[in-house]
mmCIF file of N, CA and C in Angstrom:
data_model
loop_
_atom_site.group_PDB
_atom_site.id
_atom_site.type_symbol
_atom_site.label_atom_id
_atom_site.label_comp_id
_atom_site.label_asym_id
_atom_site.label_seq_id
_atom_site.Cartn_x
_atom_site.Cartn_y
_atom_site.Cartn_z
ATOM 1 N N MET T 1 0.603 -1.354 0.079
ATOM 2 C CA MET T 1 -0.046 -0.228 -0.263
ATOM 3 C C MET T 1 0.591 1.324 0.227
ATOM 4 N N GLU T 2 2.000 1.346 0.729
ATOM 5 C CA GLU T 2 3.034 2.343 0.830
ATOM 6 C C GLU T 2 3.380 2.555 -0.807
ATOM 7 N N THR T 3 3.407 1.988 -1.812
ATOM 8 C CA THR T 3 4.483 2.480 -2.773
ATOM 9 C C THR T 3 2.570 2.860 -3.572
ATOM 10 N N LEU T 4 1.375 2.363 -3.574
ATOM 11 C CA LEU T 4 0.231 3.256 -4.528
ATOM 12 C C LEU T 4 0.242 4.280 -3.697
ATOM 13 N N SER T 5 0.336 4.643 -2.392
ATOM 14 C CA SER T 5 0.193 6.058 -1.886
ATOM 15 C C SER T 5 1.141 6.709 -2.167
ATOM 16 N N ALA T 6 2.635 6.462 -2.254
ATOM 17 C CA ALA T 6 3.692 7.338 -2.901
ATOM 18 C C ALA T 6 3.381 7.842 -4.194
ATOM 19 N N LEU T 7 2.575 6.617 -5.152
ATOM 20 C CA LEU T 7 2.470 7.511 -6.392
ATOM 21 C C LEU T 7 1.356 8.411 -6.907
ATOM 22 N N SER T 8 0.336 8.375 -5.556
ATOM 23 C CA SER T 8 -0.810 9.216 -5.828
ATOM 24 C C SER T 8 -0.526 10.637 -5.075
ATOM 25 N N LEU T 9 0.763 10.626 -4.892
ATOM 26 C CA LEU T 9 1.571 12.186 -4.692
ATOM 27 C C LEU T 9 2.021 12.772 -5.737
ATOM 28 N N THR T 10 1.684 12.191 -6.937
ATOM 29 C CA THR T 10 2.407 12.892 -8.402
ATOM 30 C C THR T 10 1.953 14.355 -8.394
ATOM 31 N N SER T 11 2.813 15.129 -9.435
ATOM 32 C CA SER T 11 1.943 16.636 -9.209
ATOM 33 C C SER T 11 0.897 16.550 -10.345
ATOM 34 N N LYS T 12 0.792 15.386 -11.181
ATOM 35 C CA LYS T 12 -0.348 15.407 -12.152
ATOM 36 C C LYS T 12 -0.792 14.209 -11.957
ATOM 37 N N PRO T 13 -2.044 13.714 -12.122
ATOM 38 C CA PRO T 13 -3.213 12.977 -11.860
ATOM 39 C C PRO T 13 -2.501 11.860 -12.707
ATOM 40 N N LEU T 14 -2.479 10.608 -12.070
ATOM 41 C CA LEU T 14 -2.041 9.613 -13.350
ATOM 42 C C LEU T 14 -2.909 9.261 -14.179
ATOM 43 N N THR T 15 -2.724 8.931 -15.512
ATOM 44 C CA THR T 15 -3.488 8.583 -16.334
ATOM 45 C C THR T 15 -3.659 6.882 -16.786
ATOM 46 N N ARG T 16 -2.555 6.474 -16.549
ATOM 47 C CA ARG T 16 -2.300 4.760 -17.248
ATOM 48 C C ARG T 16 -1.706 4.609 -15.892
ATOM 49 N N LEU T 17 -1.539 2.969 -15.581
ATOM 50 C CA LEU T 17 -1.229 2.656 -14.782
ATOM 51 C C LEU T 17 -1.261 1.097 -14.868
ATOM 52 N N SER T 18 0.434 0.570 -14.357
ATOM 53 C CA SER T 18 0.421 -1.098 -14.991
ATOM 54 C C SER T 18 0.890 -1.401 -13.304
ATOM 55 N N VAL T 19 -0.110 -2.364 -12.573
ATOM 56 C CA VAL T 19 -0.004 -3.322 -11.677
ATOM 57 C C VAL T 19 0.672 -4.914 -11.775
ATOM 58 N N MET T 20 1.541 -5.027 -11.231
ATOM 59 C CA MET T 20 1.866 -6.194 -11.241
ATOM 60 C C MET T 20 1.932 -6.787 -9.292
ATOM 61 N N SER T 21 1.680 -7.841 -9.127
ATOM 62 C CA SER T 21 1.574 -8.274 -7.675
ATOM 63 C C SER T 21 1.804 -9.797 -7.377
ATOM 64 N N PHE T 22 2.168 -9.698 -6.544
ATOM 65 C CA PHE T 22 2.640 -11.458 -6.214
ATOM 66 C C PHE T 22 1.803 -11.716 -4.850
ATOM 67 N N ASP T 23 0.903 -10.650 -4.684
ATOM 68 C CA ASP T 23 0.290 -10.967 -2.776
ATOM 69 C C ASP T 23 -1.007 -11.870 -3.439
ATOM 70 N N PRO T 24 -1.168 -12.684 -3.046
ATOM 71 C CA PRO T 24 -2.362 -13.423 -3.012
ATOM 72 C C PRO T 24 -3.712 -13.318 -3.157
ATOM 73 N N ASN T 25 -3.464 -11.621 -1.754
ATOM 74 C CA ASN T 25 -4.564 -11.244 -1.563
ATOM 75 C C ASN T 25 -4.889 -9.874 -2.011
ATOM 76 N N ALA T 26 -4.100 -9.677 -2.801
ATOM 77 C CA ALA T 26 -4.546 -8.673 -4.038
ATOM 78 C C ALA T 26 -5.562 -8.517 -4.831
ATOM 79 N N PRO T 27 -6.414 -9.511 -5.197
ATOM 80 C CA PRO T 27 -7.604 -9.192 -5.913
ATOM 81 C C PRO T 27 -8.465 -8.579 -4.709
ATOM 82 N N HIS T 28 -8.575 -9.370 -3.272
ATOM 83 C CA HIS T 28 -9.812 -8.718 -1.960
ATOM 84 C C HIS T 28 -9.303 -6.946 -1.855
ATOM 85 N N PHE T 29 -8.122 -6.174 -2.297
ATOM 86 C CA PHE T 29 -8.397 -5.295 -1.969
ATOM 87 C C PHE T 29 -7.722 -4.256 -3.230
ATOM 88 N N ILE T 30 -7.560 -4.716 -4.299
ATOM 89 C CA ILE T 30 -6.430 -3.859 -5.214
ATOM 90 C C ILE T 30 -7.500 -2.565 -5.794
ATOM 91 N N PHE T 31 -8.787 -3.389 -6.309
ATOM 92 C CA PHE T 31 -9.593 -2.594 -7.081
ATOM 93 C C PHE T 31 -10.158 -1.302 -6.252
ATOM 94 N N SER T 32 -10.545 -1.543 -4.547
ATOM 95 C CA SER T 32 -10.989 -0.166 -3.939
ATOM 96 C C SER T 32 -9.528 0.474 -3.862
ATOM 97 N N GLU T 33 -8.432 -0.077 -3.393
ATOM 98 C CA GLU T 33 -7.389 0.691 -3.177
ATOM 99 C C GLU T 33 -7.523 1.820 -4.620
ATOM 100 N N LEU T 34 -7.195 1.143 -5.857
ATOM 101 C CA LEU T 34 -6.658 2.057 -7.069
ATOM 102 C C LEU T 34 -7.753 3.287 -7.085
ATOM 103 N N SER T 35 -9.246 2.626 -6.865
ATOM 104 C CA SER T 35 -10.241 3.670 -7.140
ATOM 105 C C SER T 35 -10.605 4.883 -6.728
ATOM 106 N N THR T 36 -9.861 4.825 -4.917
ATOM 107 C CA THR T 36 -9.632 5.731 -4.245
ATOM 108 C C THR T 36 -8.989 6.535 -4.245
ATOM 109 N N ARG T 37 -7.643 6.202 -4.995
ATOM 110 C CA ARG T 37 -6.307 6.667 -5.061
ATOM 111 C C ARG T 37 -6.345 7.391 -6.531
ATOM 112 N N PHE T 38 -6.435 6.715 -7.095
ATOM 113 C CA PHE T 38 -6.565 7.256 -8.705
ATOM 114 C C PHE T 38 -7.758 7.129 -9.905
ATOM 115 N N PRO T 39 -8.705 8.059 -8.755
ATOM 116 C CA PRO T 39 -10.175 8.389 -10.046
ATOM 117 C C PRO T 39 -9.687 8.888 -11.303
ATOM 118 N N ASP T 40 -8.972 9.183 -11.389
ATOM 119 C CA ASP T 40 -8.699 9.843 -13.355
ATOM 120 C C ASP T 40 -8.082 8.965 -14.266
ATOM 121 N N LEU T 41 -7.889 7.756 -13.965
ATOM 122 C CA LEU T 41 -7.258 6.904 -14.812
ATOM 123 C C LEU T 41 -7.825 6.441 -15.880
ATOM 124 N N GLU T 42 -7.270 6.803 -16.825
ATOM 125 C CA GLU T 42 -7.724 6.489 -18.340
ATOM 126 C C GLU T 42 -7.517 4.610 -18.494
ATOM 127 N N ALA T 43 -6.373 4.537 -18.143
ATOM 128 C CA ALA T 43 -6.210 2.813 -18.960
ATOM 129 C C ALA T 43 -5.663 2.462 -16.883
ATOM 130 N N LEU T 44 -5.926 1.210 -17.289
ATOM 131 C CA LEU T 44 -5.416 0.251 -15.768
ATOM 132 C C LEU T 44 -5.435 -1.062 -16.421
ATOM 133 N N HIS T 45 -4.015 -1.965 -15.907
ATOM 134 C CA HIS T 45 -3.486 -2.682 -16.206
ATOM 135 C C HIS T 45 -2.951 -3.405 -14.528
ATOM 136 N N ILE T 46 -3.863 -4.425 -14.735
ATOM 137 C CA ILE T 46 -3.512 -5.189 -13.510
ATOM 138 C C ILE T 46 -3.181 -6.890 -13.886
ATOM 139 N N VAL T 47 -2.100 -7.472 -13.306
ATOM 140 C CA VAL T 47 -1.570 -8.721 -13.256
ATOM 141 C C VAL T 47 -1.803 -9.192 -11.990
ATOM 142 N N VAL T 48 -1.930 -10.232 -11.421
ATOM 143 C CA VAL T 48 -2.034 -11.097 -10.162
ATOM 144 C C VAL T 48 -1.666 -12.118 -10.296
ATOM 145 N N LEU T 49 -0.289 -12.706 -9.393
ATOM 146 C CA LEU T 49 -0.047 -14.243 -10.582
ATOM 147 C C LEU T 49 0.251 -14.769 -9.337
ATOM 148 N N MET T 50 -0.073 -14.559 -8.190
ATOM 149 C CA MET T 50 -0.034 -15.184 -6.928
ATOM 150 C C MET T 50 -1.765 -15.795 -6.233
ATOM 151 N N ALA T 51 -2.811 -15.614 -7.256
ATOM 152 C CA ALA T 51 -4.064 -15.877 -6.780
ATOM 153 C C ALA T 51 -4.975 -16.032 -7.833
ATOM 154 N N GLU T 52 -5.993 -16.652 -7.427
ATOM 155 C CA GLU T 52 -6.956 -17.234 -8.289
ATOM 156 C C GLU T 52 -8.128 -16.558 -7.838
ATOM 157 N N VAL T 53 -9.143 -16.131 -8.838
ATOM 158 C CA VAL T 53 -10.133 -15.451 -8.882
ATOM 159 C C VAL T 53 -11.313 -16.313 -9.520
ATOM 160 N N THR T 54 -12.851 -16.159 -9.245
ATOM 161 C CA THR T 54 -13.913 -17.082 -9.503
ATOM 162 C C THR T 54 -14.587 -15.767 -10.475
ATOM 163 N N ALA T 55 -15.461 -16.074 -11.231
ATOM 164 C CA ALA T 55 -16.552 -15.437 -11.584
ATOM 165 C C ALA T 55 -17.151 -14.297 -10.697
ATOM 166 N N PRO T 56 -17.853 -15.136 -9.841
ATOM 167 C CA PRO T 56 -18.589 -14.348 -8.424
ATOM 168 C C PRO T 56 -17.368 -12.932 -7.987
ATOM 169 N N MET T 57 -16.294 -12.910 -7.939
ATOM 170 C CA MET T 57 -15.423 -12.170 -7.372
ATOM 171 C C MET T 57 -14.983 -10.927 -8.428
ATOM 172 N N LEU T 58 -15.246 -11.287 -9.847
ATOM 173 C CA LEU T 58 -14.929 -10.351 -10.619
ATOM 174 C C LEU T 58 -16.290 -9.695 -11.066
ATOM 175 N N LEU T 59 -17.712 -10.122 -10.627
ATOM 176 C CA LEU T 59 -18.799 -9.477 -10.697
ATOM 177 C C LEU T 59 -18.717 -8.400 -9.515
ATOM 178 N N ASP T 60 -18.746 -8.810 -8.893
ATOM 179 C CA ASP T 60 -18.721 -7.493 -7.262
ATOM 180 C C ASP T 60 -17.492 -7.271 -7.628
ATOM 181 N N TRP T 61 -16.364 -7.175 -7.831
ATOM 182 C CA TRP T 61 -15.826 -5.702 -8.637
ATOM 183 C C TRP T 61 -16.182 -4.274 -9.063
ATOM 184 N N GLY T 62 -17.345 -4.802 -9.707
ATOM 185 C CA GLY T 62 -17.939 -4.022 -10.877
ATOM 186 C C GLY T 62 -17.990 -2.662 -9.696
ATOM 187 N N GLU T 63 -18.611 -3.110 -8.353
ATOM 188 C CA GLU T 63 -18.726 -1.806 -7.584
ATOM 189 C C GLU T 63 -17.800 -0.892 -7.548
ATOM 190 N N TYR T 64 -16.438 -1.465 -7.236
ATOM 191 C CA TYR T 64 -15.261 -0.492 -7.065
ATOM 192 C C TYR T 64 -14.965 0.858 -8.471
ATOM 193 N N LEU T 65 -15.485 -0.360 -9.409
ATOM 194 C CA LEU T 65 -14.953 0.699 -10.895
ATOM 195 C C LEU T 65 -15.910 2.106 -10.781
ATOM 196 N N ALA T 66 -16.854 2.472 -9.897
ATOM 197 C CA ALA T 66 -17.594 3.178 -9.910
ATOM 198 C C ALA T 66 -16.814 4.611 -9.718
ATOM 199 N N GLY T 67 -15.448 4.674 -8.675
ATOM 200 C CA GLY T 67 -14.719 5.433 -8.575
ATOM 201 C C GLY T 67 -13.820 5.868 -9.616
ATOM 202 N N PHE T 68 -13.854 5.182 -10.902
ATOM 203 C CA PHE T 68 -13.011 5.908 -11.687
ATOM 204 C C PHE T 68 -13.968 6.932 -12.482
ATOM 205 N N ARG T 69 -13.428 7.721 -13.092
ATOM 206 C CA ARG T 69 -14.071 8.963 -13.835
ATOM 207 C C ARG T 69 -13.764 8.970 -15.006
ATOM 208 N N ARG T 70 -12.776 8.630 -15.334
ATOM 209 C CA ARG T 70 -12.087 8.761 -16.646
ATOM 210 C C ARG T 70 -12.306 7.371 -17.501
ATOM 211 N N LEU T 71 -11.624 6.232 -16.647
ATOM 212 C CA LEU T 71 -11.766 4.761 -16.986
ATOM 213 C C LEU T 71 -12.469 4.152 -18.410
ATOM 214 N N LYS T 72 -11.184 3.974 -19.517
ATOM 215 C CA LYS T 72 -11.895 3.395 -20.805
ATOM 216 C C LYS T 72 -11.503 2.025 -21.039
ATOM 217 N N TYR T 73 -10.116 1.548 -20.598
ATOM 218 C CA TYR T 73 -9.259 0.795 -20.938
ATOM 219 C C TYR T 73 -8.902 -0.168 -19.849
ATOM 220 N N ILE T 74 -9.454 -1.333 -19.616
ATOM 221 C CA ILE T 74 -8.845 -2.005 -18.307
ATOM 222 C C ILE T 74 -8.536 -3.231 -18.807
ATOM 223 N N THR T 75 -7.565 -3.959 -18.139
ATOM 224 C CA THR T 75 -7.321 -5.071 -18.199
ATOM 225 C C THR T 75 -7.010 -5.708 -16.823
ATOM 226 N N PHE T 76 -7.546 -7.174 -16.671
ATOM 227 C CA PHE T 76 -7.138 -7.723 -15.183
ATOM 228 C C PHE T 76 -6.890 -9.085 -15.294
ATOM 229 N N MET T 77 -5.880 -9.623 -15.188
ATOM 230 C CA MET T 77 -5.338 -11.270 -15.288
ATOM 231 C C MET T 77 -5.149 -11.699 -14.235
ATOM 232 N N ALA T 78 -5.548 -12.968 -13.787
ATOM 233 C CA ALA T 78 -5.118 -13.365 -12.330
ATOM 234 C C ALA T 78 -5.765 -15.728 -13.183
ATOM 235 N N ALA T 79 -5.146 -15.779 -11.925
ATOM 236 C CA ALA T 79 -5.716 -17.243 -12.543
ATOM 237 C C ALA T 79 -7.130 -17.393 -12.182
ATOM 238 N N LEU T 80 -7.702 -18.171 -13.326
ATOM 239 C CA LEU T 80 -9.476 -18.750 -12.891
ATOM 240 C C LEU T 80 -9.050 -19.873 -11.851
ATOM 241 N N GLY T 81 -9.952 -19.715 -10.982
ATOM 242 C CA GLY T 81 -10.298 -20.299 -10.170
ATOM 243 C C GLY T 81 -10.733 -21.685 -10.334
ATOM 244 N N GLY T 82 -10.657 -23.266 -10.104
ATOM 245 C CA GLY T 82 -11.373 -24.401 -10.134
ATOM 246 C C GLY T 82 -12.659 -24.457 -9.616
ATOM 247 N N GLU T 83 -12.979 -25.885 -9.818
ATOM 248 C CA GLU T 83 -13.884 -26.313 -8.577
ATOM 249 C C GLU T 83 -13.012 -26.774 -7.513
ATOM 250 N N GLU T 84 -14.184 -26.837 -6.408
ATOM 251 C CA GLU T 84 -13.478 -26.880 -5.076
ATOM 252 C C GLU T 84 -13.029 -27.928 -4.684
ATOM 253 N N ASP T 85 -13.732 -28.968 -5.477
ATOM 254 C CA ASP T 85 -12.533 -30.485 -5.572
ATOM 255 C C ASP T 85 -11.921 -30.502 -6.542
ATOM 256 N N GLY T 86 -11.079 -29.802 -6.792
ATOM 257 C CA GLY T 86 -9.940 -29.835 -7.949
ATOM 258 C C GLY T 86 -10.667 -29.973 -8.836
ATOM 259 N N GLY T 87 -11.487 -29.403 -9.335
ATOM 260 C CA GLY T 87 -12.447 -30.100 -10.790
ATOM 261 C C GLY T 87 -11.342 -29.123 -11.334
ATOM 262 N N GLU T 88 -11.768 -28.804 -13.122
ATOM 263 C CA GLU T 88 -11.708 -27.877 -14.192
ATOM 264 C C GLU T 88 -11.724 -26.613 -13.610
ATOM 265 N N ARG T 89 -10.983 -26.027 -14.262
ATOM 266 C CA ARG T 89 -11.129 -24.637 -14.460
ATOM 267 C C ARG T 89 -12.202 -24.139 -14.752
ATOM 268 N N GLU T 90 -12.660 -23.330 -13.959
ATOM 269 C CA GLU T 90 -13.779 -22.323 -14.122
ATOM 270 C C GLU T 90 -14.134 -21.401 -15.665
ATOM 271 N N GLU T 91 -15.296 -21.777 -15.953
ATOM 272 C CA GLU T 91 -15.247 -20.970 -17.333
ATOM 273 C C GLU T 91 -16.626 -20.111 -16.685
ATOM 274 N N ILE T 92 -16.076 -18.625 -17.753
ATOM 275 C CA ILE T 92 -16.648 -17.268 -16.931
ATOM 276 C C ILE T 92 -17.431 -17.042 -18.426
ATOM 277 N N ASP T 93 -18.685 -16.330 -17.657
ATOM 278 C CA ASP T 93 -19.287 -15.061 -18.347
ATOM 279 C C ASP T 93 -18.671 -14.186 -18.595
ATOM 280 N N GLU T 94 -17.883 -13.595 -19.318
ATOM 281 C CA GLU T 94 -16.801 -12.919 -19.574
ATOM 282 C C GLU T 94 -17.838 -11.191 -20.287
ATOM 283 N N ARG T 95 -18.540 -11.808 -21.145
ATOM 284 C CA ARG T 95 -19.739 -10.903 -21.343
ATOM 285 C C ARG T 95 -20.190 -10.196 -20.081
ATOM 286 N N ARG T 96 -20.977 -11.008 -19.324
ATOM 287 C CA ARG T 96 -21.944 -10.334 -18.717
ATOM 288 C C ARG T 96 -21.204 -9.402 -17.398
ATOM 289 N N ILE T 97 -20.035 -10.201 -17.080
ATOM 290 C CA ILE T 97 -18.716 -9.400 -16.224
ATOM 291 C C ILE T 97 -18.908 -8.017 -16.709
ATOM 292 N N ALA T 98 -18.348 -8.055 -18.637
ATOM 293 C CA ALA T 98 -18.389 -6.601 -19.096
ATOM 294 C C ALA T 98 -19.134 -5.465 -18.498
ATOM 295 N N LYS T 99 -20.911 -6.293 -19.056
ATOM 296 C CA LYS T 99 -21.549 -5.694 -18.752
ATOM 297 C C LYS T 99 -22.091 -4.875 -17.587
ATOM 298 N N VAL T 100 -21.633 -5.639 -16.284
ATOM 299 C CA VAL T 100 -21.750 -5.579 -14.790
ATOM 300 C C VAL T 100 -20.767 -4.109 -14.779
ATOM 301 N N TRP T 101 -19.476 -4.501 -15.313
ATOM 302 C CA TRP T 101 -18.303 -3.590 -15.184
ATOM 303 C C TRP T 101 -18.641 -1.822 -15.620
ATOM 304 N N HIS T 102 -19.247 -2.313 -17.203
ATOM 305 C CA HIS T 102 -19.538 -1.314 -17.621
ATOM 306 C C HIS T 102 -20.709 -0.494 -16.954
ATOM 307 N N SER T 103 -21.629 -0.994 -16.290
ATOM 308 C CA SER T 103 -22.753 -0.183 -16.038
ATOM 309 C C SER T 103 -22.231 0.834 -14.462
ATOM 310 N N SER T 104 -21.177 -0.172 -13.975
ATOM 311 C CA SER T 104 -20.635 0.797 -12.756
ATOM 312 C C SER T 104 -19.750 2.126 -13.292
ATOM 313 N N CYS T 105 -19.129 1.627 -14.546
ATOM 314 C CA CYS T 105 -17.720 2.913 -14.764
ATOM 315 C C CYS T 105 -18.530 2.859 -16.744
ATOM 316 N N PRO T 106 -19.183 4.074 -16.737
ATOM 317 C CA PRO T 106 -20.045 3.972 -17.766
ATOM 318 C C PRO T 106 -18.763 4.747 -18.923
ATOM 319 N N THR T 107 -17.673 4.824 -18.775
ATOM 320 C CA THR T 107 -16.494 5.216 -19.582
ATOM 321 C C THR T 107 -15.772 4.097 -20.244
ATOM 322 N N LEU T 108 -15.927 3.062 -19.622
ATOM 323 C CA LEU T 108 -15.286 1.798 -20.326
ATOM 324 C C LEU T 108 -15.243 1.532 -21.800
ATOM 325 N N LYS T 109 -14.350 1.571 -22.264
ATOM 326 C CA LYS T 109 -14.445 0.956 -23.831
ATOM 327 C C LYS T 109 -14.437 -0.681 -24.259
ATOM 328 N N THR T 110 -12.792 -0.681 -23.255
ATOM 329 C CA THR T 110 -12.179 -2.071 -23.926
ATOM 330 C C THR T 110 -11.895 -2.603 -22.508
ATOM 331 N N ILE T 111 -12.528 -3.884 -22.178
ATOM 332 C CA ILE T 111 -12.220 -5.097 -20.977
ATOM 333 C C ILE T 111 -11.418 -6.014 -21.891
ATOM 334 N N ILE T 112 -10.593 -6.441 -21.025
ATOM 335 C CA ILE T 112 -9.723 -7.494 -21.136
ATOM 336 C C ILE T 112 -9.597 -8.696 -19.815
ATOM 337 N N LEU T 113 -10.376 -9.722 -19.667
ATOM 338 C CA LEU T 113 -10.275 -10.373 -18.206
ATOM 339 C C LEU T 113 -8.991 -11.954 -18.538
ATOM 340 N N PRO T 114 -9.704 -12.229 -17.275
ATOM 341 C CA PRO T 114 -8.521 -13.488 -17.243
ATOM 342 C C PRO T 114 -8.230 -14.621 -18.924
ATOM 343 N N GLN T 115 -9.747 -14.726 -19.156
ATOM 344 C CA GLN T 115 -9.642 -15.917 -20.633
ATOM 345 C C GLN T 115 -8.868 -15.122 -21.308
ATOM 346 N N GLY T 116 -8.364 -13.852 -21.580
ATOM 347 C CA GLY T 116 -7.780 -13.313 -22.508
ATOM 348 C C GLY T 116 -8.493 -12.805 -23.526
ATOM 349 N N LYS T 117 -9.942 -12.670 -23.364
ATOM 350 C CA LYS T 117 -10.380 -12.368 -24.814
ATOM 351 C C LYS T 117 -10.551 -10.227 -24.543
ATOM 352 N N VAL T 118 -10.384 -9.853 -25.571
ATOM 353 C CA VAL T 118 -10.504 -8.295 -25.825
ATOM 354 C C VAL T 118 -12.180 -8.476 -25.803
ATOM 355 N N TRP T 119 -13.041 -7.803 -24.980
ATOM 356 C CA TRP T 119 -14.029 -6.819 -25.081
ATOM 357 C C TRP T 119 -14.513 -5.513 -25.118
ATOM 358 N N PHE T 120 -15.293 -5.281 -26.354
ATOM 359 C CA PHE T 120 -15.196 -3.946 -26.130
ATOM 360 C C PHE T 120 -17.300 -3.600 -26.760
ATOM 361 N N GLU T 121 -17.423 -2.444 -26.232
ATOM 362 C CA GLU T 121 -18.946 -1.575 -26.414
ATOM 363 C C GLU T 121 -19.504 -1.470 -27.210
ATOM 364 N N GLY T 122 -19.788 -2.222 -28.423
ATOM 365 C CA GLY T 122 -20.471 -2.153 -29.671
ATOM 366 C C GLY T 122 -21.123 -1.148 -29.670
ATOM 367 N N SER T 123 -21.246 -0.650 -30.906
ATOM 368 C CA SER T 123 -22.360 0.430 -31.617
ATOM 369 C C SER T 123 -23.675 -0.195 -31.878
ATOM 370 N N LYS T 124 -24.453 0.699 -31.302
ATOM 371 C CA LYS T 124 -25.981 0.373 -31.628
ATOM 372 C C LYS T 124 -26.227 0.282 -33.466
ATOM 373 N N THR T 125 -25.570 1.298 -34.203
ATOM 374 C CA THR T 125 -25.270 1.102 -35.569
ATOM 375 C C THR T 125 -24.726 -0.498 -36.021
ATOM 376 N N ASP T 126 -24.185 -1.057 -35.296
ATOM 377 C CA ASP T 126 -23.686 -1.754 -35.999
ATOM 378 C C ASP T 126 -24.674 -3.167 -36.565
ATOM 379 N N ASP T 127 -24.546 -3.662 -37.780
ATOM 380 C CA ASP T 127 -25.644 -4.219 -38.178
ATOM 381 C C ASP T 127 -25.980 -5.980 -37.432
ATOM 382 N N GLU T 128 -24.827 -6.469 -36.563
ATOM 383 C CA GLU T 128 -25.063 -7.254 -35.985
ATOM 384 C C GLU T 128 -25.228 -7.402 -34.839
ATOM 385 N N ASN T 129 -24.876 -5.606 -34.410
ATOM 386 C CA ASN T 129 -25.235 -5.148 -33.065
ATOM 387 C C ASN T 129 -26.062 -4.325 -32.498
ATOM 388 N N GLU T 130 -26.951 -4.687 -32.553
ATOM 389 C CA GLU T 130 -28.358 -3.466 -32.643
ATOM 390 C C GLU T 130 -28.309 -3.131 -31.518
ATOM 391 N N ASP T 131 -28.061 -3.705 -29.959
ATOM 392 C CA ASP T 131 -28.756 -3.248 -29.145
ATOM 393 C C ASP T 131 -27.212 -2.471 -28.162
ATOM 394 N N GLY T 132 -26.013 -2.667 -29.216
ATOM 395 C CA GLY T 132 -25.171 -1.847 -28.611
ATOM 396 C C GLY T 132 -24.052 -3.187 -27.568
ATOM 397 N N ASP T 133 -24.574 -3.834 -27.223
ATOM 398 C CA ASP T 133 -23.904 -4.929 -26.671
ATOM 399 C C ASP T 133 -22.548 -4.991 -26.111
ATOM 400 N N TRP T 134 -22.092 -5.246 -25.691
ATOM 401 C CA TRP T 134 -19.917 -5.887 -25.785
ATOM 402 C C TRP T 134 -20.170 -6.763 -26.413
ATOM 403 N N LYS T 135 -19.157 -7.034 -27.601
ATOM 404 C CA LYS T 135 -18.945 -7.519 -28.317
ATOM 405 C C LYS T 135 -17.254 -8.093 -28.283
ATOM 406 N N CYS T 136 -16.797 -9.467 -28.362
ATOM 407 C CA CYS T 136 -15.397 -9.673 -28.151
ATOM 408 C C CYS T 136 -14.755 -10.103 -29.434
ATOM 409 N N LEU T 137 -13.423 -9.464 -29.295
ATOM 410 C CA LEU T 137 -12.416 -10.176 -30.614
ATOM 411 C C LEU T 137 -11.959 -11.423 -30.281
ATOM 412 N N ASN T 138 -12.572 -12.450 -31.173
ATOM 413 C CA ASN T 138 -12.266 -14.017 -30.339
ATOM 414 C C ASN T 138 -11.081 -14.165 -31.793
ATOM 415 N N TRP T 139 -10.207 -14.484 -31.508
ATOM 416 C CA TRP T 139 -9.536 -15.085 -32.960
ATOM 417 C C TRP T 139 -9.486 -16.344 -33.404
ATOM 418 N N ASP T 140 -10.338 -17.174 -32.186
ATOM 419 C CA ASP T 140 -10.248 -18.822 -32.314
ATOM 420 C C ASP T 140 -10.961 -18.722 -33.374
ATOM 421 N N GLU T 141 -12.582 -18.010 -33.472
ATOM 422 C CA GLU T 141 -13.293 -18.128 -34.109
ATOM 423 C C GLU T 141 -13.338 -17.543 -36.076
ATOM 424 N N ASP T 142 -13.602 -18.195 -36.928
ATOM 425 C CA ASP T 142 -13.954 -17.205 -37.769
ATOM 426 C C ASP T 142 -15.200 -16.988 -38.159
#
């Protein structure tokens, strides 16, 4: 936290920030700490290497994004948690998470989540996206 506090003392507000954490507890506090200290960020990239996250955790963090006034681009990368009994990795509905995050932070335009897909806000004028929903750049599909 000391490093984040020191960064928040800059003469001009930060507009871009990349954070890499080895703290396994980081997912439980990183969003609230960053939104409190850096509300003027436009781009935020977070990589947490020693922790696992789940879909409910990602959905819950949407509330902290409301603290960002100008955030357009966010990347959050961490290992996805598996089943309690050691089963397969959890599949998450990233489109739903993008919608929740955008509802908390309407300035968001691009979101990258742990599955590595690039989500962007579709336009209501797109032929295939009449409702202005979130779209995914998925290079695996033709």
